[in-house]
Amino acid sequence: MQKIPNYQNVIDAYERIKNQVKLTPILTSSSINKILNCNIFFKCENFQKVGAFKFRGASNAVLLLNNEELKNGVATHSSGNHAQALSLAAKLRGINAYIVMPNNSPKVKIEAVKSYGGKIIFCEPTLEAREKALEKVVSETGAEFIHPYNNFNIISGQGTSALELLREISDLDIVLAPVGGGGLISGTSIVCKSINKNIKVIAGEPKGAADAYQSFVARKIIPMINPKTIADGLRTSLGTLTFEIIKNNVDEIITVEENTIISAMKLIWERMKIIVEPSSAVPLAAIMENPDKFSNNKIGIILTGGNVDLQNIHF
Amino acid sequence: MQKIPNYQNVIDAYERIKNQVKLTPILTSSSINKILNCNIFFKCENFQKVGAFKFRGASNAVLLLNNEELKNGVATHSSGNHAQALSLAAKLRGINAYIVMPNNSPKVKIEAVKSYGGKIIFCEPTLEAREKALEKVVSETGAEFIHPYNNFNIISGQGTSALELLREISDLDIVLAPVGGGGLISGTSIVCKSINKNIKVIAGEPKGAADAYQSFVARKIIPMINPKTIADGLRTSLGTLTFEIIKNNVDEIITVEENTIISAMKLIWERMKIIVEPSSAVPLAAIMENPDKFSNNKIGIILTGGNVDLQNIHF
C-alpha cells in the first residue's frame, strides 16, 4: 500500500522550504470578476522561482535527501518546469541534476534548465523513450530519481501553494488547479479538505489530454497514449499515488476545449498584465465554459507557471 | 508665474485618491539583479486600474472638480493611457469624458477608452490637429479640459506612485521613471527630493523622442516635431510646468536606443512574467546601456503601464 501525504506533511514541507521559495502574491482582477460574475483570487506561481510552482516540490524533495543520497545527485524526466525546478533545487544544495527531456520541449525551458546547471539528456517525446533514457542515466550515475509528480515529497511540496493561498484568503468556496500528472491538485486537495472539507476542489484538464477525467470517472487509471494540447505542462498522465489522492479528495474534473484555453490565457495576459503559460489558463477556461456553476462564488485559482516561448505566442 | 505642486500636494492627492486607486505591488527579480549587478524594486503601475499610472493623476483631477465644473464633464487629448484614465475617473463620478485621440492609437487603447464610457473624437496624429479638435469639443460641450501632464493636479496625482514606493522601500539610492510629457517624472521628483534630497532622480527617454533631454541640456523648452519611437506613451513633448519641475529636480536624463527598449521589455516579460508596454521598459534600458553608473545601487523603477496590443508584439 502506498503512503499518502497528509496535511501535516504539507505543513512540514512549508517550514522546510519557506526560506528558499517565494511567497507568491495573490492578485485579483475586477474586470475578469465582472465578466464571469464571480470573485477570483489568483495565486501567482508564475512569479515563483524558475517561473512555476514545481520549485516547491523539488525543493522539498531535495532538502529531504540524506547524506548518502546527496553524493550522486538527482535525476528526472520532465517536459520542462520540473526539470528547471529540480536543477535549481539541486544547484542550491551543490549537487548534480540529470534531466531527461523530450526533444520537442519549448526552447525557453531547455535554456532555463541549462542556466540552472542541469545536465540534459534528450529523448524522443514518448513515455517509453523517457523512461528508458532515465533508467540508463540512473544506472550510470547512481543518481536518486525524483519523479515529477508521483512522489510523496513532491506532492507535499506542491501543496504549500494552496496552504499560502488559504492562510491569506480563508473563506473560499472553490479552489481550482489544473491536472496533468496530478502532483499539484493532489497537494492542493489535501490542504483544502483538511482546512475545510466544504471547500470544493475542482481540477481543470484539456479535452485533448483528459486521462485524469477518464480515470476519475472510471475509478481506475486510464493512461493517455497520444495527448494533444497547447497546455504542454498537462500532457502527462496520472500516477498511482496522485490517482489515489485525486479519487478520494477531488470533487470534480472539468475538461475544456483548446480555444477556450487560448481565450482564457489571453484574458489573463490582457486584463491582469501577467504572463502565464497555457496550462495555467485551464482553470479559468473551466469557469468560462461553465459560468453558472461558478457564478457568485469566491474562488481560488492556482496559476501554475509563466514559462512560454514568447516567439511562439500569436494571439 | 505658474504654481508648482509641492510634497504636501502629493500627500493630499494620495489621501484623496487612495480608496479609488490600487496600491500596486513592488516586485523584484533576482535574475535581472544578477544580470545588471544592482538591486531593483519595480513599482508595478501596469497593475494599476486602466493598466497605467495615469489613473492616479486623472482621479485626483476629477475628484477636485467643483459642482459647476462637474456639470459639463471633462475633455482631453491623449495617445491612450490618460484617455482611459480620465474616462474611468469621469465614469466613477458620473460625468462625461470627451477624448480626442490620434487615429493611429493602439487598438487596445481605443477599445479600452470605449469600454470605460469615454466619448472618442479621432484626429490626425499631430499636436496641431489634436489641439484644434480639442478646442472644438470644449467650445461645443463646455467640458473642463484636463491636460494629460501639464496640470497641477495631474502632476500631484502621478507623484503618489513614488510616494507608495518610498513608503515601502525607504532607502533607495536612485529612482528612475520614463519621461514623455513629464507628468510622472515631475511628481516623482517632487516626492523623492522632499523625502531625501540625496536620492538621485533620473529620467529615461527614447533617443527618437528626446525633447526632454534636449530641453534639459539647453535649459529651455525644445519641442519634438516628429518623434519616432516604439514607446508610444513617450512621444509627447514637455509642457511649461513639467519643464520647470524637471529642470530643478531631476538629476539626469538618459536617452536610449530603440533596440535596447525592446531588449529591456523582453527581459521584463521573460524574467518577471509581467506585461509592460514599451514606455515602461525605458528606465531599465537606461540601466542596460549604462551598467557602471548603476552598479551596486538600490534602485526604484516605476513601471508605467501594461497596455499593449498583444497582436503587435513579436519578439
XYZ file of C-alpha atoms in Angstrom:
630
model
C 0.000 0.000 0.000
C 1.389 3.419 -0.966
C 1.972 6.030 1.712
C -0.211 9.082 1.156
C 0.826 12.561 2.344
C -1.390 14.287 4.862
C -1.920 17.904 5.927
C 0.899 17.768 8.473
C 3.317 16.643 5.744
C 2.438 19.770 3.761
C 2.930 21.990 6.800
C 6.302 20.330 7.431
C 7.228 20.850 3.778
C 6.290 24.516 4.075
C 8.538 25.021 7.118
C 11.345 23.215 5.275
C 11.182 25.207 2.031
C 9.849 28.598 3.102
C 13.236 30.315 3.143
C 14.021 29.033 -0.338
C 10.737 29.592 -2.188
C 8.950 32.867 -2.910
C 5.781 33.733 -1.028
C 3.903 34.444 -4.255
C 1.366 37.272 -4.497
C -2.375 36.733 -4.830
C -3.863 39.016 -7.487
C -7.426 39.900 -8.383
C -8.954 41.434 -11.495
C -12.139 43.419 -11.199
C -12.719 43.178 -14.946
C -12.407 39.361 -15.015
C -14.671 39.152 -11.960
C -17.196 41.326 -13.751
C -17.070 39.272 -16.952
C -17.524 35.957 -15.094
C -19.697 37.222 -12.233
C -17.545 35.685 -9.510
C -14.765 36.645 -7.154
C -11.453 35.065 -8.162
C -8.168 35.084 -6.240
C -5.237 34.156 -8.457
C -2.280 32.576 -6.646
C 0.608 33.626 -8.881
C 3.047 30.726 -9.082
C 4.179 32.187 -12.397
C 6.171 34.525 -10.131
C 7.695 31.570 -8.250
C 11.415 30.865 -8.715
C 12.006 29.074 -12.057
C 8.626 30.531 -13.077
C 6.441 27.689 -11.792
C 5.020 26.001 -8.661
C 7.240 22.992 -9.396
C 10.063 24.599 -7.416
C 8.097 23.945 -4.239
C 8.001 20.176 -4.627
C 11.534 19.916 -5.975
C 12.864 21.975 -3.058
C 11.101 19.749 -0.582
C 12.365 16.546 -2.198
C 15.978 17.722 -2.465
C 16.040 19.119 1.082
C 14.909 15.692 2.340
C 17.769 13.753 0.721
C 20.097 12.086 3.196
C 23.878 12.330 3.009
C 24.162 9.037 1.154
C 21.628 10.124 -1.471
C 23.216 13.537 -1.889
C 26.504 12.055 -3.140
C 25.316 11.023 -6.606
C 22.844 13.802 -7.294
C 19.280 13.586 -8.571
C 17.680 12.669 -11.877
C 14.303 13.021 -13.525
C 12.341 13.167 -16.746
C 10.222 16.245 -17.342
C 8.632 18.299 -20.073
C 10.180 21.357 -18.553
C 9.141 23.044 -15.340
C 10.024 20.172 -13.013
C 13.331 19.963 -14.861
C 14.106 23.594 -14.111
C 12.880 23.263 -10.575
C 14.971 20.207 -9.782
C 18.022 21.758 -11.434
C 17.795 24.855 -9.254
C 16.976 22.949 -6.078
C 19.981 20.680 -6.734
C 22.221 23.636 -7.505
C 21.258 25.269 -4.213
C 22.376 22.103 -2.395
C 25.524 21.838 -4.527
C 24.632 18.515 -6.148
C 24.150 17.320 -9.739
C 20.771 17.139 -11.514
C 20.439 14.871 -14.561
C 17.427 15.830 -16.655
C 15.863 13.649 -19.342
C 13.843 15.959 -21.619
C 11.747 15.260 -24.727
C 13.424 16.792 -27.764
C 10.297 18.863 -28.549
C 10.396 20.781 -25.255
C 9.945 24.563 -25.541
C 13.281 26.239 -26.203
C 12.866 28.636 -23.288
C 12.573 25.661 -20.911
C 15.663 23.924 -22.311
C 17.691 27.118 -21.978
C 16.428 27.610 -18.437
C 17.433 24.092 -17.359
C 20.901 24.771 -18.743
C 21.076 28.102 -16.947
C 20.305 26.394 -13.624
C 23.134 23.944 -14.234
C 21.004 20.893 -15.053
C 22.681 18.237 -17.226
C 20.270 17.481 -20.086
C 19.789 14.108 -21.801
C 17.404 14.427 -24.768
C 14.998 11.665 -25.783
C 12.055 11.077 -28.115
C 8.792 12.607 -26.817
C 7.206 9.344 -25.665
C 6.788 7.977 -22.169
C 8.706 4.843 -23.171
C 11.721 6.716 -24.515
C 11.779 8.915 -21.419
C 11.761 6.006 -19.020
C 14.455 4.147 -20.933
C 16.740 7.205 -21.019
C 16.125 7.806 -17.328
C 16.893 4.204 -16.389
C 20.171 4.492 -18.245
C 21.263 7.704 -16.538
C 20.294 6.432 -13.083
C 22.207 3.201 -13.534
C 25.261 5.068 -14.857
C 25.394 7.805 -12.215
C 23.652 6.333 -9.187
C 21.523 9.470 -9.030
C 18.312 9.477 -6.988
C 15.248 9.550 -9.233
C 12.822 12.314 -8.252
C 9.554 11.652 -10.082
C 7.861 14.861 -11.330
C 4.614 14.116 -9.512
C 4.130 10.518 -8.344
C 6.289 11.140 -5.285
C 5.321 11.674 -1.654
C 7.676 14.607 -1.047
C 6.869 16.302 -4.346
C 3.144 16.220 -3.596
C 3.697 17.567 -0.071
C 5.753 20.411 -1.508
C 3.212 21.316 -4.204
C 0.547 21.571 -1.504
C 2.312 24.575 0.027
C 0.914 26.901 -2.631
C -2.676 26.185 -1.567
C -1.526 26.458 2.054
C -0.316 30.012 1.440
C -3.484 30.801 -0.506
C -5.842 29.632 2.232
C -3.828 31.245 5.005
C -4.340 34.567 3.211
C -7.895 34.064 1.866
C -9.586 31.699 4.261
C -13.208 31.698 3.131
C -13.008 30.331 -0.401
C -15.924 28.300 -1.776
C -13.922 26.606 -4.516
C -10.255 26.013 -5.296
C -9.271 25.246 -8.876
C -5.994 23.924 -10.260
C -5.053 22.198 -13.496
C -4.303 18.481 -13.591
C -1.516 16.898 -15.619
C 0.347 14.244 -13.662
C -1.630 15.330 -10.632
C 1.035 16.466 -8.164
C -0.364 19.970 -7.739
C -4.044 19.068 -7.484
C -3.143 16.250 -5.063
C -1.269 18.535 -2.685
C -3.916 21.223 -3.137
C -6.785 18.861 -2.351
C -5.068 17.552 0.799
C -4.691 21.102 2.098
C -8.177 22.314 1.162
C -10.062 19.315 2.512
C -8.045 19.348 5.752
C -8.656 23.023 6.403
C -12.339 22.943 5.449
C -13.978 19.936 3.844
C -16.695 22.166 2.408
C -14.253 23.818 0.029
C -14.873 22.286 -3.373
C -11.679 21.173 -5.089
C -12.020 21.142 -8.858
C -9.403 20.195 -11.431
C -9.283 21.609 -14.947
C -7.959 19.445 -17.772
C -7.644 19.902 -21.541
C -10.056 17.692 -23.527
C -7.071 16.634 -25.638
C -5.268 15.177 -22.605
C -8.214 14.043 -20.486
C -6.716 10.946 -18.855
C -7.405 12.274 -15.354
C -11.056 12.893 -16.202
C -11.435 9.437 -17.734
C -9.622 7.759 -14.850
C -11.668 9.721 -12.305
C -14.946 8.651 -13.896
C -13.877 5.007 -14.446
C -12.356 4.815 -10.927
C -9.228 3.214 -12.427
C -6.171 4.618 -14.166
C -6.646 5.066 -17.913
C -3.414 6.474 -19.306
C -3.331 8.833 -22.288
C -1.368 7.498 -25.236
C -1.112 10.495 -27.529
C -2.184 13.698 -25.751
C -2.755 16.767 -27.931
C -2.990 20.140 -26.238
C -1.310 23.532 -26.245
C -1.019 23.123 -22.459
C 2.365 21.413 -22.581
C 2.552 21.033 -18.800
C -0.586 18.862 -18.790
C 0.303 16.185 -21.322
C 1.431 13.718 -18.652
C -0.842 11.015 -17.212
C -1.760 10.409 -13.579
C 0.453 8.247 -11.378
C -0.720 5.611 -8.925
C -0.217 7.885 -5.938
C -1.796 11.008 -7.436
C -4.746 8.973 -8.759
C -5.390 7.610 -5.275
C -5.427 11.108 -3.764
C -7.488 12.655 -6.540
C -10.029 9.829 -6.436
C -10.685 10.495 -2.756
C -10.279 14.278 -2.456
C -11.211 15.979 -5.689
C -14.871 16.866 -6.192
C -14.870 17.213 -9.943
C -12.685 17.277 -13.033
C -13.780 19.640 -15.792
C -12.405 19.219 -19.309
C -12.023 22.216 -21.608
C -11.571 22.974 -25.303
C -8.289 24.219 -26.737
C -9.765 27.504 -27.970
C -11.120 28.266 -24.502
C -7.639 27.714 -23.054
C -6.270 30.264 -25.508
C -9.090 32.740 -24.760
C -8.536 32.327 -21.028
C -4.802 32.846 -21.417
C -5.382 35.974 -23.474
C -7.842 37.298 -20.897
C -5.249 36.856 -18.133
C -2.477 38.497 -20.180
C -4.615 41.446 -21.245
C -6.566 42.144 -18.090
C -4.063 41.162 -15.410
C -0.881 42.176 -17.276
C 0.841 38.972 -16.258
C 2.333 36.197 -18.354
C 1.031 32.713 -17.727
C 1.644 29.577 -19.726
C -1.268 27.753 -21.389
C -1.515 25.153 -18.575
C -2.182 27.965 -16.097
C -5.189 29.148 -18.066
C -7.041 25.822 -17.899
C -8.893 26.507 -14.590
C -10.139 29.886 -15.852
C -11.170 28.155 -19.081
C -13.229 25.742 -16.954
C -15.084 28.701 -15.434
C -15.584 30.314 -18.852
C -17.171 27.133 -20.200
C -19.384 26.660 -17.118
C -20.249 30.150 -15.867
C -23.391 29.118 -13.973
C -21.548 26.566 -11.884
C -19.182 29.236 -10.560
C -21.394 32.311 -10.519
C -21.292 34.333 -7.265
C -18.647 32.067 -5.736
C -15.378 33.024 -4.057
C -12.779 31.071 -5.983
C -9.065 30.431 -5.636
C -7.119 29.572 -8.792
C -3.522 28.428 -8.777
C -1.747 29.974 -11.758
C 0.862 27.297 -12.228
C 3.589 28.945 -14.263
C 4.741 31.554 -16.719
C 7.286 29.798 -18.880
C 6.384 30.400 -22.514
C 8.447 30.896 -25.634
C 7.336 34.458 -26.390
C 8.284 33.886 -30.034
C 5.614 31.189 -30.286
C 2.725 33.207 -28.899
C 0.469 34.747 -31.523
C -2.914 35.911 -30.286
C 4.321 82.606 -12.661
C 2.958 79.063 -12.701
C 2.033 77.387 -9.433
C 4.201 74.340 -8.796
C 2.971 71.360 -6.735
C 4.870 70.520 -3.568
C 5.204 67.419 -1.400
C 2.114 68.282 0.627
C 0.033 68.471 -2.562
C 1.088 64.904 -3.385
C 0.217 63.708 0.107
C -3.175 65.431 -0.186
C -3.685 63.801 -3.575
C -2.854 60.414 -2.072
C -5.435 60.816 0.698
C -7.978 61.941 -1.906
C -7.495 59.058 -4.361
C -6.351 56.169 -2.162
C -9.755 54.495 -1.974
C -10.112 54.646 -5.740
C -6.639 53.606 -6.959
C -4.849 50.294 -6.450
C -1.921 50.107 -4.043
C 0.287 48.472 -6.677
C 2.772 45.757 -5.741
C 6.545 46.215 -5.804
C 8.278 43.261 -7.461
C 11.904 42.219 -7.644
C 13.742 39.842 -9.948
C 16.859 38.097 -8.708
C 17.850 37.198 -12.254
C 17.622 40.795 -13.513
C 19.516 41.973 -10.433
C 22.202 39.403 -11.187
C 22.474 40.387 -14.850
C 22.769 44.104 -14.059
C 24.557 43.828 -10.709
C 22.149 46.058 -8.860
C 19.123 45.823 -6.641
C 15.974 46.952 -8.445
C 12.491 47.475 -7.000
C 9.841 47.623 -9.702
C 6.730 49.626 -8.810
C 4.095 47.899 -10.924
C 1.752 50.555 -12.275
C 0.968 48.137 -15.090
C -1.304 46.557 -12.456
C -2.978 49.926 -11.748
C -6.608 50.380 -12.824
C -6.789 51.061 -16.595
C -3.346 49.435 -16.744
C -1.275 52.568 -16.140
C -0.178 55.153 -13.523
C -2.262 57.751 -15.384
C -5.304 56.766 -13.352
C -3.702 58.398 -10.324
C -3.493 61.876 -11.837
C -6.847 61.644 -13.578
C -8.533 60.547 -10.351
C -7.032 63.465 -8.479
C -8.045 65.985 -11.135
C -11.615 64.719 -11.422
C -12.100 64.468 -7.652
C -11.072 68.129 -7.384
C -13.693 69.427 -9.831
C -16.269 71.719 -8.254
C -20.004 71.376 -8.794
C -20.033 73.947 -11.579
C -17.240 72.164 -13.456
C -18.819 68.743 -12.997
C -21.910 69.711 -14.977
C -20.344 69.637 -18.444
C -17.832 66.838 -17.953
C -14.146 66.730 -18.838
C -12.176 66.621 -22.072
C -8.639 65.835 -23.115
C -6.337 64.762 -25.920
C -4.213 61.698 -25.287
C -2.345 58.919 -27.074
C -4.145 56.452 -24.887
C -3.483 55.852 -21.208
C -4.572 59.282 -19.994
C -7.645 58.863 -22.172
C -8.561 55.601 -20.447
C -7.733 57.031 -17.059
C -9.846 60.149 -17.478
C -12.717 58.101 -18.910
C -12.787 55.821 -15.880
C -12.304 58.634 -13.357
C -15.175 60.535 -15.013
C -17.368 57.438 -15.107
C -16.794 56.899 -11.379
C -18.069 60.454 -10.759
C -20.940 60.001 -13.186
C -19.814 62.666 -15.652
C -18.911 62.714 -19.364
C -15.361 62.414 -20.701
C -14.636 63.652 -24.245
C -11.433 62.144 -25.592
C -9.536 63.438 -28.618
C -7.299 60.583 -29.824
C -4.860 60.332 -32.726
C -6.205 57.912 -35.335
C -3.045 55.779 -35.098
C -3.543 54.942 -31.401
C -3.125 51.252 -30.466
C -6.404 49.409 -30.966
C -6.356 48.036 -27.417
C -6.280 51.599 -26.059
C -9.158 52.756 -28.262
C -11.278 49.788 -27.195
C -10.437 50.416 -23.561
C -11.489 54.080 -23.718
C -14.791 52.963 -25.215
C -15.245 50.323 -22.528
C -14.817 52.976 -19.816
C -17.514 55.074 -21.459
C -15.262 57.770 -22.931
C -16.625 59.590 -25.985
C -13.894 59.476 -28.636
C -13.166 62.173 -31.238
C -10.448 60.983 -33.656
C -7.905 63.358 -35.200
C -4.700 63.267 -37.246
C -1.649 62.249 -35.184
C -0.160 65.741 -34.923
C -0.113 68.129 -31.976
C -1.855 70.765 -34.125
C -4.729 68.539 -35.153
C -5.179 67.391 -31.557
C -5.378 70.894 -30.189
C -7.812 72.020 -32.855
C -10.111 69.044 -32.252
C -9.936 69.600 -28.513
C -10.760 73.305 -28.810
C -13.806 72.409 -30.852
C -15.125 69.856 -28.379
C -14.524 72.131 -25.389
C -16.351 75.036 -27.025
C -19.246 72.801 -28.036
C -19.719 71.000 -24.722
C -18.321 73.362 -22.124
C -16.252 70.455 -20.773
C -13.308 71.148 -18.475
C -10.013 70.443 -20.249
C -7.748 68.144 -18.202
C -4.296 68.291 -19.752
C -2.522 64.882 -19.765
C 0.520 66.209 -17.907
C 0.910 69.984 -17.842
C -1.574 70.312 -14.997
C -1.020 70.907 -11.292
C -3.490 68.249 -10.103
C -2.339 65.655 -12.612
C 1.275 66.034 -11.504
C 0.303 65.820 -7.821
C -1.623 62.631 -8.544
C 1.183 60.995 -10.528
C 3.541 61.636 -7.603
C 1.552 59.210 -5.445
C 3.201 56.210 -7.092
C 6.657 57.276 -5.901
C 5.117 58.096 -2.521
C 3.911 54.498 -2.145
C 7.259 53.216 -3.404
C 9.332 55.205 -0.897
C 6.985 54.477 1.987
C 7.628 50.770 1.360
C 11.323 50.902 0.334
C 12.769 53.910 2.062
C 16.490 53.638 1.392
C 16.719 53.860 -2.388
C 19.815 55.422 -3.964
C 18.160 56.166 -7.304
C 14.617 56.435 -8.630
C 14.055 56.052 -12.362
C 10.982 56.840 -14.448
C 10.438 57.479 -18.129
C 9.764 60.969 -19.430
C 7.233 61.808 -22.150
C 5.207 64.904 -21.310
C 6.833 64.836 -17.897
C 3.893 64.446 -15.518
C 5.158 61.260 -13.895
C 8.804 62.258 -13.519
C 7.691 65.676 -12.183
C 5.539 64.189 -9.440
C 8.154 61.527 -8.752
C 10.955 64.083 -8.404
C 8.927 66.251 -6.024
C 8.338 63.261 -3.751
C 11.889 61.884 -3.862
C 13.661 65.177 -3.292
C 11.288 66.109 -0.455
C 11.769 62.807 1.354
C 15.519 62.658 0.843
C 17.374 65.071 -1.415
C 20.212 62.557 -1.786
C 18.014 60.209 -3.814
C 19.051 60.647 -7.430
C 16.090 61.118 -9.747
C 16.846 60.007 -13.289
C 14.560 60.093 -16.300
C 14.818 57.670 -19.218
C 13.840 58.835 -22.687
C 13.935 57.253 -26.165
C 16.593 58.803 -28.424
C 13.877 59.105 -31.077
C 11.773 61.385 -28.859
C 14.476 63.176 -26.878
C 12.874 66.577 -26.438
C 13.144 66.396 -22.648
C 16.853 65.615 -22.851
C 17.463 68.451 -25.311
C 15.359 70.883 -23.298
C 17.071 69.836 -20.067
C 20.535 70.423 -21.532
C 19.589 73.689 -23.279
C 17.667 74.918 -20.176
C 14.773 75.922 -22.437
C 11.902 74.014 -23.999
C 12.798 72.458 -27.347
C 9.704 70.639 -28.598
C 9.933 67.496 -30.733
C 8.313 67.834 -34.113
C 8.266 64.262 -35.402
C 9.076 61.767 -32.629
C 9.862 58.214 -33.698
C 9.833 55.514 -31.042
C 8.112 52.259 -30.215
C 7.422 53.782 -26.787
C 4.094 55.321 -27.801
C 3.492 56.832 -24.362
C 6.632 58.959 -24.655
C 6.079 60.720 -27.973
C 4.703 63.867 -26.315
C 6.847 66.905 -25.523
C 7.374 68.611 -22.167
C 4.971 71.307 -21.006
C 5.892 74.588 -19.330
C 5.029 73.296 -15.876
C 6.701 69.893 -16.172
C 9.812 71.500 -17.708
C 10.096 73.868 -14.765
C 9.899 70.999 -12.249
C 12.237 68.703 -14.189
C 14.791 71.484 -14.676
C 15.014 71.971 -10.908
C 14.518 68.461 -9.503
C 15.775 65.867 -11.958
C 19.450 64.940 -11.742
C 19.882 63.470 -15.188
C 18.050 62.438 -18.342
C 19.409 59.354 -20.109
C 18.424 58.665 -23.719
C 18.267 55.110 -25.025
C 18.218 53.255 -28.336
C 15.090 51.555 -29.675
C 16.644 48.085 -29.680
C 17.581 48.453 -26.016
C 13.978 49.363 -25.204
C 12.845 46.153 -26.909
C 15.515 44.071 -25.131
C 14.560 45.601 -21.783
C 10.893 44.916 -22.411
C 11.646 41.330 -23.349
C 13.766 40.904 -20.225
C 10.900 42.117 -18.035
C 8.334 39.888 -19.783
C 10.536 36.791 -19.667
C 12.094 37.121 -16.239
C 9.323 38.815 -14.282
C 6.353 37.229 -16.106
C 4.592 40.557 -16.297
C 3.387 42.531 -19.290
C 4.683 46.066 -19.617
C 4.333 48.431 -22.533
C 7.448 49.702 -24.328
C 7.439 53.036 -22.440
C 7.765 51.126 -19.160
C 10.958 49.462 -20.320
C 12.839 52.708 -20.960
C 14.290 53.098 -17.432
C 15.613 49.520 -17.457
C 17.040 50.197 -20.924
C 18.888 53.190 -19.408
C 20.496 50.854 -16.861
C 21.340 48.291 -19.544
C 23.130 50.941 -21.609
C 24.971 52.367 -18.578
C 25.651 49.442 -16.242
C 28.572 51.072 -14.416
C 26.535 54.099 -13.421
C 24.001 51.914 -11.627
C 26.143 49.038 -10.396
C 25.639 48.099 -6.717
C 22.882 50.662 -6.254
C 19.451 50.221 -4.741
C 17.117 51.449 -7.452
C 13.401 52.099 -7.748
C 11.826 51.926 -11.214
C 8.283 52.962 -11.948
C 6.821 50.535 -14.500
C 4.338 52.905 -16.042
C 1.832 50.670 -17.790
C 0.912 47.417 -19.444
C -1.368 48.379 -22.307
C -0.076 46.711 -25.450
C -1.777 45.248 -28.481
C -0.680 41.644 -27.991
C -1.214 41.077 -31.719
C 1.518 43.596 -32.462
C 4.198 42.145 -30.209
C 6.707 39.907 -31.967
C 9.892 39.231 -30.064
